[in-house]
Structure formats: C-alpha cells, structure tokens
Amino acid sequence: MSKLQEVNAAVAAGKTKVIADLVQEALDAGHSAQEILDAMIEAMDVVGDKFSSGEIFVPEMLIAGKAMQKGVEVLKPHLAGDASSKLGKCIIGTVAGDLHDIGKNLVALMIESVGFDMVDLGVDVPKEKFIEAIKANPDVNVVALSALLTTTMPAMRDTVKAIRESGLTGFKIIVGGAPITQEFADEIGADAYARDAGAAAVKVKELVS
Ligand code: B1M
C-alpha cells in the first residue's frame, strides 16, 4: 500500500491516533500537501457514500471527520502560502443549522494564506451573528458562507438576504460548499461562488482587486 493509500484508509477508518504520523510519513516520502489532502477528501467521499447506503452511521462519520482534522493540522504549514502583503479582512462561517466545518476551515486557511485577516464565526452561525460581525468589523472586505447540507441551503439564502437588507455595504459575499453551485449563488444574490478552498482563495483575491 502506498503512503497516500495508507492515509486514505486511515481517514476512512477514523484512525485518529495514527493519522498525524501517516501524514508526516507521506510528506517525508515526497508527496505534496495537496496530494495528501486530496487523498483525505477522497476518503471522506467514500465515508459519505457508505453513510448514504446505510453501511455506516453518524459516529463513524464523526470519527472519520476527526481523523481528517488531525491530518489537516499536520498539513497546515505546507498548505498555507506566505502572503507578503495584507489584502484585507474576511469574515467566514458555516450557516445556521449546519455543523460541518472541515471544508470551511480549509477555505479559511487558504484565504488567510493569500493575505487576509480572518474572523472565523464557526459553525451553525445565525444570520444575525453575521450581521453583528460585519458591524463589529467595518473594514471587512469579504463575507464567506459555507453550507454542506441541502437542508441548510435556505439558511444560506436567508443569510445573504438579511445581510443585503441590513443596508451594510463595502464588502462582497462569497458562498460555497458541496451542494452549492454557481447557479444557486447567482439566484441568492451572492457576489461569487467557489468550488473548493483553492478556488475560494483565488476568487476572494479577485473580489478585492
Ligand atoms: Co455529514 N453529511 N451530516 N457529517 N458529512 C455529508 C455532507 C453528506 C453528503 C453525507 C452523505 O450522506 N453522503 C450528507 C449531506 C446530504 C445532503 O444534504 N445532500 C450529510 C448528512 C446527511 C449529515 C447529517 C444530517 C447526518 C445525520 O445526523 N443524520 C448530520 C448533520 C449535522 C448538521 O450539520 N446539523 C451530519 C453530521 C456530520 C458529522 C458531524 C458527523 C461530520 C462533520 C464533522 C465536521 O465537519 N467537523 C460529517 C461529515 C464528516 C460528513 C462527510 C462524510 C464529510 C464532510 C467533509 O468534511 N468533507 C460528508 C460527505 C462528503 O462530503 N463527501 C457529509 C471534506 C471537506 C474537505 O470537504 O466540506 O465538501 P467539504 O469542503 C470543500 C468544498 O465543499 C468547498 O471547499 C472545501 C475544501 O475544498 N467549500 C467551500 C466548503 N465550504 C466552502 C465555502 C466557500 C467555497 C468553497 O466559499 C465561502
């Protein structure tokens, strides 16, 4: 089994005790941080499919998520770039009702790495909290919303609507997450959509330039 396959299998099986060492070994073996991240994301897709088919349940999905988070910790210094100049400030959060934060954390890391100060509101963030954060950070350039569930897409829509109706201006809104599409982003009036963390960092830079 290659190191990447070992990392993949360890995440899928929720091996939280060995994953950090395996990720380090994969790095030492010359695999790039992106390759290792992709192997972990692939494992999470398999976990998701097994959950959908009733082969595994929430506890297994949770433990796989924990393993992925531990693996990402080791990758962080290798994924984050070395931004030489500050481009602005970004507020990020997972919308109300949604507890998924692995992807949101990766997006935050990549946006930070291209030169943004990050205000991370965490998960299950009500629209009012986004608005409070925008008021508390009048220098904010970008507000980033993540949603992983089809059932929380309406909360994303409501959040964008509430922010627009608040009359607050001077920043752009970017949205993303597995069920989100460019069409949905356009429909709810977001300024931008990104498919993954790397694309989000590129888009956010474009939004402020
Ligand atoms: Co949940 N879950 N989960 N889950 N979970 C999914 C999302 C699911 C697809 C699994 C499945 O059934 N196949 C499914 C959603 C189905 C749907 O809505 N269509 C699902 C479900 C149903 C649920 C529960 C409802 C299960 C239940 O209780 N019956 C429940 C909901 C809880 C809640 O939120 N209220 C639930 C719970 C959980 C855990 C807590 C156990 C755990 C989360 C742990 C955590 O996040 N700390 C969990 C996990 C781990 C998953 C899967 C397996 C993995 C998610 C993940 O971290 N992926 C997931 C299946 C899957 O994704 N294949 C699943 C890796 C991560 C790097 O990718 O998050 O997609 P992702 O982020 C990507 C992109 O989406 C994008 O960039 C990221 C990095 O490249 N992106 C953005 C994300 N945010 C962005 C923002 C942007 C731009 C890009 O701009 C601002």
PDB file of N, CA, C and O in Angstrom, residues 42 56 71 97 123 154 159 182 208:
ATOM      1  N   GLU A  42     -10.901  12.306  -0.685  1.00  0.00           N
ATOM      2  CA  GLU A  42     -11.440  11.112  -1.341  1.00  0.00           C
ATOM      3  C   GLU A  42     -11.989  10.130  -0.297  1.00  0.00           C
ATOM      4  O   GLU A  42     -13.063   9.547  -0.473  1.00  0.00           O
ATOM      5  N   ILE A  56     -22.543   2.651   7.259  1.00  0.00           N
ATOM      6  CA  ILE A  56     -22.008   3.227   8.498  1.00  0.00           C
ATOM      7  C   ILE A  56     -22.988   4.295   9.003  1.00  0.00           C
ATOM      8  O   ILE A  56     -23.906   4.690   8.279  1.00  0.00           O
ATOM      9  N   GLY A  71      -5.229  15.147  10.479  1.00  0.00           N
ATOM     10  CA  GLY A  71      -4.333  15.104   9.317  1.00  0.00           C
ATOM     11  C   GLY A  71      -4.099  16.495   8.746  1.00  0.00           C
ATOM     12  O   GLY A  71      -2.961  16.862   8.413  1.00  0.00           O
ATOM     13  N   GLY A  97     -27.737  25.945  11.399  1.00  0.00           N
ATOM     14  CA  GLY A  97     -28.243  24.585  11.275  1.00  0.00           C
ATOM     15  C   GLY A  97     -27.223  23.593  10.760  1.00  0.00           C
ATOM     16  O   GLY A  97     -27.486  22.395  10.717  1.00  0.00           O
ATOM     17  N   VAL A 123     -19.389  27.357  13.348  1.00  0.00           N
ATOM     18  CA  VAL A 123     -20.476  26.632  12.661  1.00  0.00           C
ATOM     19  C   VAL A 123     -21.834  27.068  13.215  1.00  0.00           C
ATOM     20  O   VAL A 123     -21.894  27.742  14.246  1.00  0.00           O
ATOM     21  N   PRO A 154     -31.312  26.867   2.329  1.00  0.00           N
ATOM     22  CA  PRO A 154     -32.210  28.010   2.602  1.00  0.00           C
ATOM     23  C   PRO A 154     -31.627  28.975   3.635  1.00  0.00           C
ATOM     24  O   PRO A 154     -31.851  30.183   3.551  1.00  0.00           O
ATOM     25  N   THR A 159     -29.400  34.196   4.903  1.00  0.00           N
ATOM     26  CA  THR A 159     -28.286  34.999   5.420  1.00  0.00           C
ATOM     27  C   THR A 159     -27.883  36.081   4.411  1.00  0.00           C
ATOM     28  O   THR A 159     -27.709  37.249   4.774  1.00  0.00           O
ATOM     29  N   GLN A 182     -22.817  27.508  -8.892  1.00  0.00           N
ATOM     30  CA  GLN A 182     -22.782  28.892  -9.389  1.00  0.00           C
ATOM     31  C   GLN A 182     -24.212  29.407  -9.591  1.00  0.00           C
ATOM     32  O   GLN A 182     -24.517  30.561  -9.266  1.00  0.00           O
ATOM     33  N   VAL A 208     -11.399  41.630  -4.332  1.00  0.00           N
ATOM     34  CA  VAL A 208     -10.896  42.873  -3.726  1.00  0.00           C
ATOM     35  C   VAL A 208      -9.973  43.645  -4.671  1.00  0.00           C
ATOM     36  O   VAL A 208      -9.533  44.742  -4.329  1.00  0.00           O
TER      37      VAL A 208
END
